[in-house]
């Protein structure tokens, strides 16, 4: 059992080391894109699939509710996937549009859609990205493995941060670290010395 535990730690550490070397530029570009969005009085809209939903929720919370910081809240929205919405959507055979329909209500052109994908072929995420494209939003997708269908929806104005891992749990661990890096970079750029 301890060997399995140590193997998990080793895989996690190695994934993060490789990601740090490969993704620093993309993370910096993503942070600057979000800063530019916020400086133009736009907002960040976040969504995630499965276990990556928690990362999207954490990132949104870090922007909106600064823990112990002396800075104002930043405009961020988490698209919701609660059981009631899923039940209603499923009843109309529209479950894969649950985020896309919310996005159409809250999004404005120039907003940023932050997509956290543990499964890069998730139909809910791809439908949401299609709605973002139709609404002239900038997309930042944090994926893993080969990027899947999510990567296929990234345009030249968008950013993909592709984590060099194929296990969903490793992808989400690195996504969590990237979310913290993004938040730190955004806040330190907008409010130097506030953290």
CSV table of C-alpha atoms in Angstrom, one decimal, residues 7-190:
chain,number,residue,atom,x,y,z
A,7,UNK,CA,4.0,6.2,-6.6
A,8,UNK,CA,1.1,8.7,-6.5
A,9,UNK,CA,3.3,11.4,-4.9
A,10,UNK,CA,6.0,10.7,-7.4
A,11,UNK,CA,3.7,10.9,-10.4
A,12,UNK,CA,2.1,14.1,-9.1
A,13,UNK,CA,5.5,15.8,-8.5
A,14,UNK,CA,6.8,14.7,-11.9
A,15,UNK,CA,3.7,16.0,-13.7
A,16,UNK,CA,4.2,19.4,-12.0
A,17,UNK,CA,7.9,19.6,-12.8
A,18,UNK,CA,7.2,18.8,-16.5
A,19,UNK,CA,4.3,21.3,-16.6
A,20,UNK,CA,6.3,24.1,-15.0
A,21,UNK,CA,8.9,23.8,-17.8
A,22,UNK,CA,6.4,23.5,-20.6
A,23,UNK,CA,3.5,25.8,-19.6
A,24,UNK,CA,5.0,28.9,-18.0
A,25,UNK,CA,4.6,31.0,-21.1
A,26,UNK,CA,1.0,29.8,-21.7
A,27,UNK,CA,0.1,30.5,-18.1
A,28,UNK,CA,1.6,34.0,-18.3
A,29,UNK,CA,-0.4,34.7,-21.5
A,30,UNK,CA,-3.6,33.4,-19.9
A,31,UNK,CA,-3.0,35.7,-16.8
A,32,UNK,CA,-2.4,38.7,-19.0
A,33,UNK,CA,-5.4,37.9,-21.1
A,34,UNK,CA,-7.6,37.9,-18.0
A,35,UNK,CA,-6.0,41.1,-16.7
A,36,UNK,CA,-6.8,42.8,-20.0
A,37,UNK,CA,-10.3,41.5,-19.8
A,38,UNK,CA,-10.8,42.9,-16.3
A,39,UNK,CA,-9.3,46.2,-17.1
A,40,UNK,CA,-11.9,46.6,-19.9
A,41,UNK,CA,-14.7,46.1,-17.3
A,42,UNK,CA,-15.4,42.5,-18.6
A,43,UNK,CA,-15.6,39.4,-16.5
A,44,UNK,CA,-14.3,35.8,-16.3
A,45,UNK,CA,-16.8,33.0,-16.6
A,46,UNK,CA,-15.6,29.6,-15.4
A,47,UNK,CA,-16.7,26.0,-16.0
A,48,UNK,CA,-15.3,22.6,-15.5
A,49,UNK,CA,-16.2,19.0,-16.0
A,50,UNK,CA,-16.4,16.2,-13.4
A,51,UNK,CA,-13.5,16.5,-10.9
A,52,UNK,CA,-12.3,19.7,-12.6
A,53,UNK,CA,-15.5,21.5,-11.6
A,54,UNK,CA,-14.0,21.9,-8.1
A,55,UNK,CA,-11.0,23.7,-9.6
A,56,UNK,CA,-13.3,26.1,-11.5
A,57,UNK,CA,-15.2,26.8,-8.3
A,58,UNK,CA,-12.0,27.4,-6.4
A,59,UNK,CA,-10.6,29.8,-9.0
A,60,UNK,CA,-13.9,31.7,-9.2
A,61,UNK,CA,-14.0,32.0,-5.4
A,62,UNK,CA,-10.4,33.2,-5.2
A,63,UNK,CA,-11.2,36.1,-7.6
A,64,UNK,CA,-14.5,37.0,-6.0
A,65,UNK,CA,-13.8,36.5,-2.3
A,66,UNK,CA,-10.2,37.4,-1.5
A,67,UNK,CA,-9.3,35.5,1.7
A,68,UNK,CA,-7.5,37.9,4.0
A,69,UNK,CA,-6.5,40.3,1.2
A,70,UNK,CA,-7.1,44.0,1.1
A,71,UNK,CA,-8.2,44.2,-2.5
A,72,UNK,CA,-11.7,44.4,-4.1
A,73,UNK,CA,-13.5,41.5,-5.5
A,74,UNK,CA,-13.0,40.7,-9.2
A,75,UNK,CA,-15.9,39.9,-11.5
A,76,UNK,CA,-16.0,36.1,-12.0
A,77,UNK,CA,-19.0,33.8,-12.5
A,78,UNK,CA,-19.1,30.0,-12.1
A,79,UNK,CA,-21.5,28.2,-14.4
A,80,UNK,CA,-23.6,25.8,-12.3
A,81,UNK,CA,-24.3,22.2,-12.8
A,82,UNK,CA,-26.6,21.5,-10.0
A,83,UNK,CA,-28.9,18.5,-9.8
A,84,UNK,CA,-32.1,20.4,-10.4
A,85,UNK,CA,-30.8,22.0,-13.6
A,86,UNK,CA,-29.4,18.6,-14.8
A,87,UNK,CA,-32.8,16.9,-14.1
A,88,UNK,CA,-34.7,19.6,-16.1
A,89,UNK,CA,-32.1,19.6,-18.9
A,90,UNK,CA,-32.0,15.8,-19.1
A,91,UNK,CA,-35.8,15.8,-19.3
A,92,UNK,CA,-35.6,17.9,-22.5
A,93,UNK,CA,-32.6,15.9,-23.8
A,94,UNK,CA,-30.5,19.0,-23.4
A,95,UNK,CA,-28.1,18.1,-20.6
A,96,UNK,CA,-25.0,18.8,-22.7
A,97,UNK,CA,-26.2,22.4,-23.1
A,98,UNK,CA,-26.5,23.1,-19.3
A,99,UNK,CA,-23.5,25.5,-19.2
A,100,UNK,CA,-24.0,26.9,-22.8
A,101,UNK,CA,-27.6,28.1,-21.9
A,102,UNK,CA,-26.3,29.8,-18.7
A,103,UNK,CA,-23.4,31.4,-20.7
A,104,UNK,CA,-25.8,32.9,-23.2
A,105,UNK,CA,-27.5,34.7,-20.3
A,106,UNK,CA,-24.5,36.1,-18.5
A,107,UNK,CA,-21.8,36.5,-21.2
A,108,UNK,CA,-20.9,39.6,-23.1
A,109,UNK,CA,-18.5,40.0,-26.0
A,110,UNK,CA,-15.0,40.4,-24.7
A,111,UNK,CA,-15.6,38.3,-21.5
A,112,UNK,CA,-13.2,35.4,-20.9
A,113,UNK,CA,-14.4,31.8,-20.7
A,114,UNK,CA,-12.1,29.7,-18.5
A,115,UNK,CA,-12.6,26.0,-19.3
A,116,UNK,CA,-11.1,23.3,-17.0
A,117,UNK,CA,-11.3,19.9,-18.7
A,118,UNK,CA,-10.4,16.6,-17.1
A,119,UNK,CA,-12.1,14.9,-20.1
A,120,UNK,CA,-11.1,16.9,-23.2
A,121,UNK,CA,-14.0,15.3,-25.1
A,122,UNK,CA,-16.7,16.4,-22.7
A,123,UNK,CA,-19.8,17.5,-24.7
A,124,UNK,CA,-20.9,19.9,-22.0
A,125,UNK,CA,-17.7,21.8,-22.4
A,126,UNK,CA,-17.6,21.7,-26.1
A,127,UNK,CA,-21.2,23.1,-26.4
A,128,UNK,CA,-20.2,25.8,-23.9
A,129,UNK,CA,-17.2,26.7,-26.0
A,130,UNK,CA,-19.3,26.9,-29.1
A,131,UNK,CA,-21.6,29.3,-27.3
A,132,UNK,CA,-18.6,31.4,-26.3
A,133,UNK,CA,-17.4,31.5,-29.9
A,134,UNK,CA,-20.8,32.7,-31.0
A,135,UNK,CA,-20.7,35.4,-28.3
A,136,UNK,CA,-17.3,36.7,-29.3
A,137,UNK,CA,-15.6,35.6,-26.1
A,138,UNK,CA,-12.0,34.7,-25.5
A,139,UNK,CA,-11.5,31.1,-24.4
A,140,UNK,CA,-8.7,29.9,-22.1
A,141,UNK,CA,-8.9,26.1,-21.9
A,142,UNK,CA,-6.8,24.1,-19.4
A,143,UNK,CA,-6.7,20.5,-20.7
A,144,UNK,CA,-4.6,17.4,-20.6
A,145,UNK,CA,-3.6,14.5,-22.7
A,146,UNK,CA,-4.1,15.4,-26.4
A,147,UNK,CA,-6.6,18.2,-25.8
A,148,UNK,CA,-9.3,16.3,-27.5
A,149,UNK,CA,-12.4,18.1,-28.9
A,150,UNK,CA,-11.8,21.0,-26.6
A,151,UNK,CA,-8.5,21.7,-28.4
A,152,UNK,CA,-10.3,21.6,-31.7
A,153,UNK,CA,-12.4,24.6,-30.7
A,154,UNK,CA,-9.4,26.8,-29.8
A,155,UNK,CA,-8.8,29.6,-32.3
A,156,UNK,CA,-5.8,31.8,-32.8
A,157,UNK,CA,-7.2,34.4,-30.3
A,158,UNK,CA,-7.7,31.8,-27.6
A,159,UNK,CA,-5.2,30.0,-25.3
A,160,UNK,CA,-4.8,26.3,-24.5
A,161,UNK,CA,-2.8,25.3,-21.5
A,162,UNK,CA,-2.3,21.6,-22.3
A,163,UNK,CA,-1.0,19.7,-19.2
A,164,UNK,CA,1.4,16.9,-20.1
A,165,UNK,CA,-0.5,14.1,-18.4
A,166,UNK,CA,-3.2,11.7,-19.4
A,167,UNK,CA,-4.6,10.5,-16.0
A,168,UNK,CA,-7.6,12.7,-15.0
A,169,UNK,CA,-6.4,12.9,-11.4
A,170,UNK,CA,-2.9,14.2,-12.5
A,171,UNK,CA,-4.5,16.7,-14.8
A,172,UNK,CA,-6.7,18.1,-12.1
A,173,UNK,CA,-3.8,18.3,-9.6
A,174,UNK,CA,-1.9,20.4,-12.1
A,175,UNK,CA,-5.0,22.4,-12.9
A,176,UNK,CA,-5.4,23.3,-9.3
A,177,UNK,CA,-1.8,24.6,-9.2
A,178,UNK,CA,-2.3,26.6,-12.4
A,179,UNK,CA,-5.5,28.1,-11.0
A,180,UNK,CA,-3.5,29.4,-8.0
A,181,UNK,CA,-0.7,30.7,-10.3
A,182,UNK,CA,-3.2,32.5,-12.5
A,183,UNK,CA,-4.9,34.1,-9.5
A,184,UNK,CA,-1.6,35.2,-8.0
A,185,UNK,CA,-0.4,36.7,-11.3
A,186,UNK,CA,-3.7,38.5,-11.9
A,187,UNK,CA,-3.9,39.9,-8.4
A,188,UNK,CA,-0.3,41.0,-8.3
A,189,UNK,CA,-0.6,42.7,-11.6
A,190,UNK,CA,-3.8,44.6,-10.8
